[in-house]
CSV table of C-alpha atoms in Angstrom, one decimal:
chain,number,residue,atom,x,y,z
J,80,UNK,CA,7.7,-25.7,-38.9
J,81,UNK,CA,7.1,-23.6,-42.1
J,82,UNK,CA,7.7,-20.0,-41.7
J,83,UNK,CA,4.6,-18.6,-41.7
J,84,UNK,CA,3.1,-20.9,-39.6
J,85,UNK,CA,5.3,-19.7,-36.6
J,86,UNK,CA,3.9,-16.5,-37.5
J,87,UNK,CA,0.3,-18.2,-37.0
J,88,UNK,CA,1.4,-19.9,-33.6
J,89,UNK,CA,2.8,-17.0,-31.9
J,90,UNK,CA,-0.4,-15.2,-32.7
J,91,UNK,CA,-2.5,-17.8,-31.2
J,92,UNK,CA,0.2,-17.9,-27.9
J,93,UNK,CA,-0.2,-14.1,-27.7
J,94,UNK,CA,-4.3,-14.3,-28.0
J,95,UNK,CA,-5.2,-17.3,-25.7
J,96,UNK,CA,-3.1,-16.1,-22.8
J,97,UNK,CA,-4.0,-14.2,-19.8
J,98,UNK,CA,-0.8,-12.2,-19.0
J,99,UNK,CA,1.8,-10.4,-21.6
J,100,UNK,CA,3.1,-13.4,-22.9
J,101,UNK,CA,7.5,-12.7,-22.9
J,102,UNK,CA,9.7,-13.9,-25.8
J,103,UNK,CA,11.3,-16.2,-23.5
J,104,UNK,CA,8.0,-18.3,-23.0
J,105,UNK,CA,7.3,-18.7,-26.4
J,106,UNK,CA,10.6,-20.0,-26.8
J,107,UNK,CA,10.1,-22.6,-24.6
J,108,UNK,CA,7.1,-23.7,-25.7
J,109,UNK,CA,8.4,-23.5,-29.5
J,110,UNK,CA,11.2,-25.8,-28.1
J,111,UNK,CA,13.7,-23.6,-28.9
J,112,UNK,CA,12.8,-21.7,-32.0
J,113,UNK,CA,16.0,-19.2,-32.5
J,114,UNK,CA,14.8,-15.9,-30.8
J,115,UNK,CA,15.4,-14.0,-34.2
J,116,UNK,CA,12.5,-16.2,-35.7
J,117,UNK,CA,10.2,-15.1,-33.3
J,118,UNK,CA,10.9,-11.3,-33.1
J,119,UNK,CA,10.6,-11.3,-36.3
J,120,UNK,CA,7.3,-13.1,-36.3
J,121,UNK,CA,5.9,-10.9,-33.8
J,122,UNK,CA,7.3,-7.4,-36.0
J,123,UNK,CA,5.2,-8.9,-38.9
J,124,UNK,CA,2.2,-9.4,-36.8
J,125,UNK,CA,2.5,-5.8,-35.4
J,126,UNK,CA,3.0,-4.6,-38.6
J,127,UNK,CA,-0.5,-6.7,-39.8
J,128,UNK,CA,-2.6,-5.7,-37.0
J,129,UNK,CA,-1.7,-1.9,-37.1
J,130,UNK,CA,-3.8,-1.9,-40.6
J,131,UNK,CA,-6.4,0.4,-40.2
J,132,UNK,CA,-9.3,-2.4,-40.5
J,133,UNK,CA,-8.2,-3.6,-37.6
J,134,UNK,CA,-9.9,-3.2,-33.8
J,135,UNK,CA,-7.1,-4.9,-31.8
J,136,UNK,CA,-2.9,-4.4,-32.0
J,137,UNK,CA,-0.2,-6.0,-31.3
J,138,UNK,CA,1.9,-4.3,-27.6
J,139,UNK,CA,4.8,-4.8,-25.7
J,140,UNK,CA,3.7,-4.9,-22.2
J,141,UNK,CA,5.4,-5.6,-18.9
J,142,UNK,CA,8.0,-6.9,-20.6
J,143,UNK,CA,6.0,-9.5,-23.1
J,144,UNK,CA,3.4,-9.4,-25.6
J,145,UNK,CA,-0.5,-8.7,-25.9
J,146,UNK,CA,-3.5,-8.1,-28.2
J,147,UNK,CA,-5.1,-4.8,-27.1
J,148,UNK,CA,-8.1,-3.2,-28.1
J,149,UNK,CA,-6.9,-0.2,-29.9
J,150,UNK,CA,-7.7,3.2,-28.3
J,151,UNK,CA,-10.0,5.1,-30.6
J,152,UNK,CA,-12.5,1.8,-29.8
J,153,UNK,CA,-12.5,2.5,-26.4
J,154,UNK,CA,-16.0,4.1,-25.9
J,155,UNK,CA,-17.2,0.9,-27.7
J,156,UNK,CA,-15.8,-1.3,-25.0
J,157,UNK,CA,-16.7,0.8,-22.5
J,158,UNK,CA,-20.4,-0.1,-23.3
J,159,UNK,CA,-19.7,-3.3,-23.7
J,160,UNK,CA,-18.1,-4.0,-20.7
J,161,UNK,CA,-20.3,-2.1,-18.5
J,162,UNK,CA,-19.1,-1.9,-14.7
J,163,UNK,CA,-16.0,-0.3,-14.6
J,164,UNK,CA,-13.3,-0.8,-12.5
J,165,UNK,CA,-13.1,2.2,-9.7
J,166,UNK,CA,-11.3,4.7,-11.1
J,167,UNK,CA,-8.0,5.8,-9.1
J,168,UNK,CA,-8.1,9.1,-7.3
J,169,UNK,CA,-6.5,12.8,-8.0
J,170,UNK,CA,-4.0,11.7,-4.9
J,171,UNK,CA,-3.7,7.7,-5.5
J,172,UNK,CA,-2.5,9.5,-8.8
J,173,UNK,CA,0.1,11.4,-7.5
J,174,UNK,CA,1.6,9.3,-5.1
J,175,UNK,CA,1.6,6.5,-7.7
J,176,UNK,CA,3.6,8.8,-10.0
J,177,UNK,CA,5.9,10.1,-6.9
J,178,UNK,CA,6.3,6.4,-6.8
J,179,UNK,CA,7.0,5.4,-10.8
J,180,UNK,CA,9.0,8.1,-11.1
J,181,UNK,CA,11.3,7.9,-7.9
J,182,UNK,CA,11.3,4.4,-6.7
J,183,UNK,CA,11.9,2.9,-4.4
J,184,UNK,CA,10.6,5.5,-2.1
J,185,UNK,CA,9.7,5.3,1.5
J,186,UNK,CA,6.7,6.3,2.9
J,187,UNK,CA,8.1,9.5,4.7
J,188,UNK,CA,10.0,10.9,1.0
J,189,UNK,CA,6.3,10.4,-0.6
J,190,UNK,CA,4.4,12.4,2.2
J,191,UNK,CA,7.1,15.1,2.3
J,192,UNK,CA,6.5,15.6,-1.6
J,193,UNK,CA,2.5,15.7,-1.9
J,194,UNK,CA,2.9,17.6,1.8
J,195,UNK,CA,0.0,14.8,3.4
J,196,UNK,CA,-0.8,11.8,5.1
J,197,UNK,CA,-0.1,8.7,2.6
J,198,UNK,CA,-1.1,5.7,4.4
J,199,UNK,CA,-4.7,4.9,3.1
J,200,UNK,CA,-3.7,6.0,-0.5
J,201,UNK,CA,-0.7,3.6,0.2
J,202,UNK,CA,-3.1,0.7,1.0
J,203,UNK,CA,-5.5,1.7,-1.8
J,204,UNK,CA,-2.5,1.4,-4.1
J,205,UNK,CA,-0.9,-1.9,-2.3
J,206,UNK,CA,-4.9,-3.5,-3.0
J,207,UNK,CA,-5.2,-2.8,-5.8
J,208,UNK,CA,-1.8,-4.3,-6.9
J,209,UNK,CA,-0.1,-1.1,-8.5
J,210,UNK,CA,2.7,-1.0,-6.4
J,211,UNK,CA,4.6,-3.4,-3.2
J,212,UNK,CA,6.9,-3.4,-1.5
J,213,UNK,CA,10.5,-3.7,-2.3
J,214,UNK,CA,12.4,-3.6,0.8
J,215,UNK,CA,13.3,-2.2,3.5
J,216,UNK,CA,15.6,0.7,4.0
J,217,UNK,CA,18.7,0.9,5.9
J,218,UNK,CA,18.1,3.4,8.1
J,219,UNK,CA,16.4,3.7,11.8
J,220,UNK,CA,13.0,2.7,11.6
J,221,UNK,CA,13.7,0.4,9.2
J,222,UNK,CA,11.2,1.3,6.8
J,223,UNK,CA,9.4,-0.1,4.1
J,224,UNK,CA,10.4,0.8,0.4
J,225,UNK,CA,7.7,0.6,-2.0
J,226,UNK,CA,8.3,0.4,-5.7
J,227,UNK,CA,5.5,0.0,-8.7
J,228,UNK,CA,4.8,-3.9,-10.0
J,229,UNK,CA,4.3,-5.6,-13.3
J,230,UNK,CA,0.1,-4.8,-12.9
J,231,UNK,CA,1.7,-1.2,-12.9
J,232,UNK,CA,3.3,-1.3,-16.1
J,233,UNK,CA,0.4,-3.6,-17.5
J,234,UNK,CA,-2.2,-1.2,-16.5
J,235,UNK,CA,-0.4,1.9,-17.8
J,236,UNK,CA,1.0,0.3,-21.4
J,237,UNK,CA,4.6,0.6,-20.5
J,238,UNK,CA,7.4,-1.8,-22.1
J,239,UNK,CA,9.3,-1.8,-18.7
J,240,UNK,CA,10.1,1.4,-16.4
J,241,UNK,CA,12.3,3.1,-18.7
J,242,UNK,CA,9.6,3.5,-20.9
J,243,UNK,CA,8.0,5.7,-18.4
J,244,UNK,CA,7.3,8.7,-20.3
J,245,UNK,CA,10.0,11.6,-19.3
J,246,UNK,CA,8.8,15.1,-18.4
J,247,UNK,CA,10.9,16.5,-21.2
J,248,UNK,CA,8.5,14.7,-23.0
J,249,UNK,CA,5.2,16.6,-21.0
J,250,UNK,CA,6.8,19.7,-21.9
J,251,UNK,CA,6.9,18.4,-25.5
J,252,UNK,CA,3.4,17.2,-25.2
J,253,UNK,CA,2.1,20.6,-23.8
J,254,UNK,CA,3.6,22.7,-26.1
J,255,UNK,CA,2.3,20.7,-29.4
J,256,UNK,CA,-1.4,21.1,-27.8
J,257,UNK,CA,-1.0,24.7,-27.0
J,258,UNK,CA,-0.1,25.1,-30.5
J,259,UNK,CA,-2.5,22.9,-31.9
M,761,UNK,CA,-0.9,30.1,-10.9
M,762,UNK,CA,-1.6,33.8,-10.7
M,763,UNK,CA,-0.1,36.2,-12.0
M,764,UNK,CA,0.9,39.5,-10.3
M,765,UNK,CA,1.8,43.2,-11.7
M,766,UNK,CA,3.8,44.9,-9.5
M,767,UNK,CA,6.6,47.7,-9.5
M,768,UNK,CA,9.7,45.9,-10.8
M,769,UNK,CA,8.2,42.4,-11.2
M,770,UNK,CA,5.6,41.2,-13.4
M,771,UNK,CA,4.7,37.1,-13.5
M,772,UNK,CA,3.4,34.1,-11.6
M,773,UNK,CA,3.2,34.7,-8.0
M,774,UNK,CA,5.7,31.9,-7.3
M,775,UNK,CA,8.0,32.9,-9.5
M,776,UNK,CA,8.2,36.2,-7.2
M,777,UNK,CA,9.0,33.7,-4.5
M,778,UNK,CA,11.4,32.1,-6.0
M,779,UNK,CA,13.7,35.3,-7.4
M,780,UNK,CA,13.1,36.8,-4.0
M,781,UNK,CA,14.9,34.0,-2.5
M,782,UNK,CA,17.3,34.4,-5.0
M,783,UNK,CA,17.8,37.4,-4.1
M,784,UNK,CA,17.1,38.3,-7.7
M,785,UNK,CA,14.0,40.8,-6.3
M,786,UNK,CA,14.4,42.6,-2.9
M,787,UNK,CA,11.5,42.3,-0.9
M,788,UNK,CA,11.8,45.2,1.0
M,789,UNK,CA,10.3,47.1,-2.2
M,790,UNK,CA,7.2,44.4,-2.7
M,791,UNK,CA,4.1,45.5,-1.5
M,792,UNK,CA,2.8,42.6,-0.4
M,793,UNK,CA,-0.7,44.7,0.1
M,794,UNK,CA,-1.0,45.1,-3.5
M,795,UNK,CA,-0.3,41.2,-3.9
M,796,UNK,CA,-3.2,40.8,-1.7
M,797,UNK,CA,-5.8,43.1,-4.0
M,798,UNK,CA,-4.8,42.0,-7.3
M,799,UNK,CA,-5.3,38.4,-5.8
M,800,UNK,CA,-9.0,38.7,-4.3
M,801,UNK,CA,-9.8,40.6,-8.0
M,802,UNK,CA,-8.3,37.4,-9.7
M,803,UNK,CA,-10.4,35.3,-7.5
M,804,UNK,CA,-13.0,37.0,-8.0
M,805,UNK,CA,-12.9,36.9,-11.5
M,806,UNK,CA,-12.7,33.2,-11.8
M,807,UNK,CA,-16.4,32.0,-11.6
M,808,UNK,CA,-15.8,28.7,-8.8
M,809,UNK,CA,-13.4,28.7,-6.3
M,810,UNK,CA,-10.3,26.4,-7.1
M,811,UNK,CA,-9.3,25.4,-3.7
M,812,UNK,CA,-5.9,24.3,-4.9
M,813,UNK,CA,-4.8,27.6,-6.0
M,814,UNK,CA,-6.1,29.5,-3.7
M,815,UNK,CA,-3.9,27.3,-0.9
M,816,UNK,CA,-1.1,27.7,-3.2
M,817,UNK,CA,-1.6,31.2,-2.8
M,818,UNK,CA,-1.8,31.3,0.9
M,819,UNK,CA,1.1,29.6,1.2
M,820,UNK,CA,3.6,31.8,-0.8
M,821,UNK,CA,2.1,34.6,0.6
M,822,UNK,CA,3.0,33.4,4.3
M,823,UNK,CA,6.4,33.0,2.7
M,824,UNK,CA,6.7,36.5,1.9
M,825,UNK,CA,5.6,37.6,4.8
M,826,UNK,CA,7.6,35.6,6.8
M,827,UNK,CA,10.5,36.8,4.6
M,828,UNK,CA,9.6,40.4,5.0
M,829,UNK,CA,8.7,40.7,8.3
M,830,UNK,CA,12.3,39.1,9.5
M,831,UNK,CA,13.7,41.9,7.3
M,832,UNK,CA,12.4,44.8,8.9
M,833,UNK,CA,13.0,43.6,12.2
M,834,UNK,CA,16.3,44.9,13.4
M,835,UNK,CA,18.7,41.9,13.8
M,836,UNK,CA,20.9,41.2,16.8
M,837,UNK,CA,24.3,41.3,16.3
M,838,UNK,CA,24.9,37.2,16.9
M,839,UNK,CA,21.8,36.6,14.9
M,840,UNK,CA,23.3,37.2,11.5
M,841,UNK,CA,24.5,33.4,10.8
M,842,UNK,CA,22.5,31.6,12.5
M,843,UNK,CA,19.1,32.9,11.2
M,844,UNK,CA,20.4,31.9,7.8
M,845,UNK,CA,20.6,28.3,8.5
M,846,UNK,CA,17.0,29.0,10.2
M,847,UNK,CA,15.3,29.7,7.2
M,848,UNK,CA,12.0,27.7,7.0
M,849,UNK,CA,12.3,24.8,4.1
M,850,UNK,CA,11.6,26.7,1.2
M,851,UNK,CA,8.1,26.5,0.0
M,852,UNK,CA,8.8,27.7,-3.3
M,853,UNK,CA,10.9,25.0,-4.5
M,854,UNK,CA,8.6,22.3,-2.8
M,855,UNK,CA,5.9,23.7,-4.8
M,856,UNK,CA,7.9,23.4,-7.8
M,857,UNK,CA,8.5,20.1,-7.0
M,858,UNK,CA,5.3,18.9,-6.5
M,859,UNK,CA,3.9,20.9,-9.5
M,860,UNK,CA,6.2,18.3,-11.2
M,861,UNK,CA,4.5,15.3,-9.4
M,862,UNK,CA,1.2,16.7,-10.6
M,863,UNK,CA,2.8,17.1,-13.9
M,864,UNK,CA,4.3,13.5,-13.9
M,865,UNK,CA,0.5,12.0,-12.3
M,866,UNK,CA,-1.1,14.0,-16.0
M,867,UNK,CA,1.8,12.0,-17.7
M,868,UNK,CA,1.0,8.7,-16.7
M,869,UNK,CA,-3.2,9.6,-16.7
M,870,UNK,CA,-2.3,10.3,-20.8
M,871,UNK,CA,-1.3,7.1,-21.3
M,872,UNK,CA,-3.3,4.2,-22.8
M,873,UNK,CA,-4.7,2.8,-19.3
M,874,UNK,CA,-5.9,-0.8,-19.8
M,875,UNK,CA,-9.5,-0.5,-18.5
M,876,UNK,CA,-10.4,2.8,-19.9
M,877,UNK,CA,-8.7,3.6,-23.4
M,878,UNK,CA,-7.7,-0.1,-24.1
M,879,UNK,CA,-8.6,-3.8,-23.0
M,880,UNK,CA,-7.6,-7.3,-23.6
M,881,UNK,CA,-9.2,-10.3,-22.4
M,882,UNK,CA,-10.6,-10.5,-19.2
M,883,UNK,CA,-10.4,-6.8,-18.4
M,884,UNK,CA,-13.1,-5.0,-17.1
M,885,UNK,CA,-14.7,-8.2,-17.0
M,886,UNK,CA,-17.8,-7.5,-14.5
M,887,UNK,CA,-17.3,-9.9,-11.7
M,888,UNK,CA,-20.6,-10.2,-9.6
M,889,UNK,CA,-19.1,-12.7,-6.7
M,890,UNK,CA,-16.2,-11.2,-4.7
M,891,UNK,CA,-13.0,-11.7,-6.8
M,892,UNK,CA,-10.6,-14.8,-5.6
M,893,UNK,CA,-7.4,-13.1,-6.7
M,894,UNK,CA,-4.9,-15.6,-7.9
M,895,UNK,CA,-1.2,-13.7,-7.5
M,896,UNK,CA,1.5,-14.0,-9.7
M,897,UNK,CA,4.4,-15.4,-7.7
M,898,UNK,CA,7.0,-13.1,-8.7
M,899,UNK,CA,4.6,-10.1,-7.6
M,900,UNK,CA,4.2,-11.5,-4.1
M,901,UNK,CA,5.6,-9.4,-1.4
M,902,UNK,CA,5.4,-9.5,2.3
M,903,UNK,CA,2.8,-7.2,2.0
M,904,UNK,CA,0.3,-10.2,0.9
M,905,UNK,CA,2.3,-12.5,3.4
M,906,UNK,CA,1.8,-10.2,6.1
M,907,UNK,CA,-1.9,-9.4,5.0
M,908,UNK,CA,-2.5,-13.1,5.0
M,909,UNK,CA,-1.5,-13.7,8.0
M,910,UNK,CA,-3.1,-11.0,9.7
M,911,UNK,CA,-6.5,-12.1,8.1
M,912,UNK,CA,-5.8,-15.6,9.5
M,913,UNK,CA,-5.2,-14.1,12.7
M,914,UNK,CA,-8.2,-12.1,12.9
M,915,UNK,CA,-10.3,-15.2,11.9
M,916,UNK,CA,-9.1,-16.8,15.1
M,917,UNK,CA,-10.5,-15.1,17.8
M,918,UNK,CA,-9.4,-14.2,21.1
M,919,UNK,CA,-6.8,-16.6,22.3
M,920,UNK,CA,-8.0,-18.2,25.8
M,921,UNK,CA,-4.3,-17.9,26.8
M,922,UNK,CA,-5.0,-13.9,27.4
M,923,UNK,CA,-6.8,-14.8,30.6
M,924,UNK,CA,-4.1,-16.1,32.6
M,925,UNK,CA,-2.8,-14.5,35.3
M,926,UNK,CA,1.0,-15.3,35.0
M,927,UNK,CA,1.7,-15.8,38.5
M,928,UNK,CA,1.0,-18.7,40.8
M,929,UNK,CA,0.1,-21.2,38.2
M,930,UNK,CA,2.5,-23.8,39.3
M,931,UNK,CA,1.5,-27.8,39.6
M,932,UNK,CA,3.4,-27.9,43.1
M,933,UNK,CA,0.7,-24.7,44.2
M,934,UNK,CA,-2.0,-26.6,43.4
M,935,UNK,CA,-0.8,-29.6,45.0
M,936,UNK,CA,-0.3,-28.1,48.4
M,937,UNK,CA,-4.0,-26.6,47.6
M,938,UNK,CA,-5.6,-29.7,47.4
M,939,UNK,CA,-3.7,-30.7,50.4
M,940,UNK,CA,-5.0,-28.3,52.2
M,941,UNK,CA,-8.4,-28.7,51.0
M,942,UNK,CA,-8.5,-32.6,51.4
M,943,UNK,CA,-10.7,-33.3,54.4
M,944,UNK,CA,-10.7,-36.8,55.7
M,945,UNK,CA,-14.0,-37.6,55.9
M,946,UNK,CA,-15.3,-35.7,52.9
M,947,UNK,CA,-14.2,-36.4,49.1
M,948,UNK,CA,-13.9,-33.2,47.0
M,949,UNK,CA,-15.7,-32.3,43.2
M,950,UNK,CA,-12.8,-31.2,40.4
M,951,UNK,CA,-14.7,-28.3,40.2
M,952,UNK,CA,-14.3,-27.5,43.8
M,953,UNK,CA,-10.5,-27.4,43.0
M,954,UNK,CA,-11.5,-25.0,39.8
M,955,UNK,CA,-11.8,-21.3,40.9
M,956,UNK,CA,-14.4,-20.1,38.8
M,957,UNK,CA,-14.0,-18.9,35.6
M,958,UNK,CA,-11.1,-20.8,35.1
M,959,UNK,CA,-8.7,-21.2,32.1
M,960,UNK,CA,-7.4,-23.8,30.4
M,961,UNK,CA,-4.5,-23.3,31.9
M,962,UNK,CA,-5.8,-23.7,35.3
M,963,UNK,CA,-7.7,-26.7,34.3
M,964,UNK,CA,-4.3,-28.6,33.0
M,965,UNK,CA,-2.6,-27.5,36.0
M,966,UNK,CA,-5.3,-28.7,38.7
M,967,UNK,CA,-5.5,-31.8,36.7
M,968,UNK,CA,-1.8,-32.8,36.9
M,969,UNK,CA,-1.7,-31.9,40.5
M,970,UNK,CA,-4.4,-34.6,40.8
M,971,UNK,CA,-2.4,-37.1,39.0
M,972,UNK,CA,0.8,-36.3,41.1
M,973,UNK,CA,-0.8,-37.0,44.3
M,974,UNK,CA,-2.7,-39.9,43.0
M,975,UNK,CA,1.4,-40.8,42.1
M,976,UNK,CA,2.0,-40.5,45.4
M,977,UNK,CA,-1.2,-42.1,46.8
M,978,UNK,CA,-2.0,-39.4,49.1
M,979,UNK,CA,-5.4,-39.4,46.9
M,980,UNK,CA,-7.9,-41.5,45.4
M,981,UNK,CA,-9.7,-40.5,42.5
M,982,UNK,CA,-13.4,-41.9,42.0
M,983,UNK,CA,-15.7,-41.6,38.9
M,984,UNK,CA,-18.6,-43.2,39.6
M,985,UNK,CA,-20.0,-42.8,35.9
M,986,UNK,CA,-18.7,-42.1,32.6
M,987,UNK,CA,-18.3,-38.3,32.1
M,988,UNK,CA,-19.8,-38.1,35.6
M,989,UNK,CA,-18.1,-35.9,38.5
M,990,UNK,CA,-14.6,-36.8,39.7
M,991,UNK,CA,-14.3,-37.3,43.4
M,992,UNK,CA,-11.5,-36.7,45.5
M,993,UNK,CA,-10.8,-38.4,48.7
M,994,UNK,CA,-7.5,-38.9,51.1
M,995,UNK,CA,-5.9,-41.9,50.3
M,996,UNK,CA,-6.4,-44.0,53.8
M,997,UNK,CA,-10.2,-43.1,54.4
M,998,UNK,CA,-10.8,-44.1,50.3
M,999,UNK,CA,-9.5,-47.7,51.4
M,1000,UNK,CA,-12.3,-47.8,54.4
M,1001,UNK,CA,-14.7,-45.8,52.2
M,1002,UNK,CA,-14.6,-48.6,49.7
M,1003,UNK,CA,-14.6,-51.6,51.7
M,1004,UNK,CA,-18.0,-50.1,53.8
M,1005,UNK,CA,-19.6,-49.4,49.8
């Protein structure tokens, strides 16, 4: 295969799929292309798409690769697509963060924090796929564990969990608005 | 969070809770009356009513009453310790903490959310019929197992089993029933044998005590049609019964 024509298949393995497509998959289905070939294919396609002509870029997603619609389209789309999925709630919010952020957590360490009842939020966030259960803790009771899921990580942009954003980083974020 | 001018402390009201627990602030000297006032004017002042704050409030202030009021009541000598370890769970630092989760919750809303600031194919898709969702195997949990099977379960109704009464449902019962029932001269239904409503159960059991005694030829079962009514008759007076028919 000539070099940029890797670049051109990749690009088509990334746009026809459903799901963040990883690096591992493409190798397989490149029989084997060295890994270093593709990362660098998909650098140069990143580096294409973030041209300023462009509507969609290149993102590392729950730990593979995806065309996005770039933000500053998004009230575009929004007409486009109409419907919109329900929105989550003020405390489906907050237990999801408690949840990102301190996983895996058991239902009694989340209600303890936000000070309320979590089960329906819980269930809301189970539905809807954001987070599942990881396990089951050893202590009496035995209970559940809960932990976030690749939709999570999907859904919020984020290369893996340690991409989560850190709260140094809110206080960062704050302080650049307030002096903005 | 609002903010409070008082002799010796100046700041967010939590932050008053938080050095008085410190120790940093002696509470003795707060007026907690003068909290109160500059509170109501602050509420005042803000044209709607922000529920969240104002619980916020409410609960530091309980704090510092609870914290004052076990100051100026005259301890008992054994007290001293243990009414240390008593302290309620402090509601300052929770509150810290969970301004942190809100913090955090902000965090992730500023993010790119596939949906609403970004999509890719598929998303947001409007999806009329009710969605057959298709789940990644390696996000499969026993949450889905369990909700599965629960759904399954639901589906199936009542099971008949529920009705039995657990005791007395034994084959060799009902055979000495039927014995008992049997009289020579007239043949008995099946559904004679039945109590009525009967379950499953019941019917299995009545019906293998039938086939025991016709086993052991104390009965004679007749069926004088297909699907018709079985008859039951005493072995010897079947033999006469059929030879006069």
């Amino acid at each position: 295969m000539v070099q940029g024509e890797l670049k051109a298949v990749v690009e088509c393995l990334v746009f026809a799929a459903e799901k963040p497509v990883s690096v591992e998959k493409m190798m397989e289905v490149l029989d084997y292309v060295p890994q270093a070939f593709i990362q660098e294919a998909l650098c140069r396609l990143a580096e294409e798409y973030k041209d300023s002509d462009r509507g969609l870029e290149l993102v590392e997603v729950a730990g593979g690769f995806q065309f996005r619609t770039k933000a500053q389209y998004a009230p575009f789309m929004e007409k486009l697509k109409g419907g919109r999925r329900p929105k989550l709630s003020r405390a489906a919010l907050e237990t999801l963060a408690i949840i990102a952020y301190k996983q895996p957590m058991v239902r009694a360490e989340i209600e303890a924090l936000r000070g309320v009842d979590a089960t329906e939020v819980l269930h809301h966030l189970l539905e809807r796929g954001l987070v599942r259960v990881v396990g089951k803790k050893e202590v009496p009771g035995r209970p559940f564990m809960y932990g976030t899921t690749r939709t999570f990580l999907e859904v919020f942009g984020l290369k893996d969990l340690s991409s989560l954003p850190s709260l140094r980083d809110w206080e960062e974020i704050k302080s650049v608005a307030q002096l903005c | 969070m609002c903010r409070v001018r008082l002799e010796g402390f100046e700041g967010p009201l939590d932050d008053l809770l938080v050095r008085i627990r410190k120790r940093q602030l002696e509470i003795l000297e707060i007026s907690l009356t003068a909290i109160v006032k500059q509170y109501l004017e602050y509420l005042r002042a803000m044209e709607n009513l922000d529920l969240g704050l104002a619980g916020d409030f409410l609960v530091i202030t309980a704090s510092l009453m609870y914290i004052k009021s076990k100051r100026l009541l005259p301890k008992e000598e054994n007290e001293n310790e243990e009414a240390e370890e008593e302290a309620p769970p402090d509601l300052g630092l929770a509150l810290l903490e969970y301004q942190k989760i809100k913090e955090a919750a902000d965090l992730l809303l500023s993010q790119n959310i596939l949906g609403r600031d970004v999509f890719t194919i598929g998303v947001g898709e409007e999806t009329t019929e009710k969605e057959e969702v298709a789940y990644d195997p390696e996000e499969l949990d026993l949450f889905h197992l369990a909700r599965a099977f629960f759904q399954l379960m639901e589906g199936l109704g009542p099971e008949p089993y529920l009705l039995v009464e657990p005791e007395g449902l034994r084959v060799t019962d009902k055979i000495e029933e039927i014995r008992r029932l049997l009289q020579p001269e007239k043949g008995l239904t099946f559904q004679e044998l039945l109590p009525s409503p009967y379950s499953r159960a019941e019917l299995i059991v009545t019906f293998l005590a039938l086939l025991e005694l016709v086993r052991q030829r104390v009965i004679l079962i007749v069926q004088s049609e297909l699907w018709g009514h079985i008859l039951i008759f005493p072995a010897r007076r079947e033999t006469k019964w059929f030879k006069e028919n």
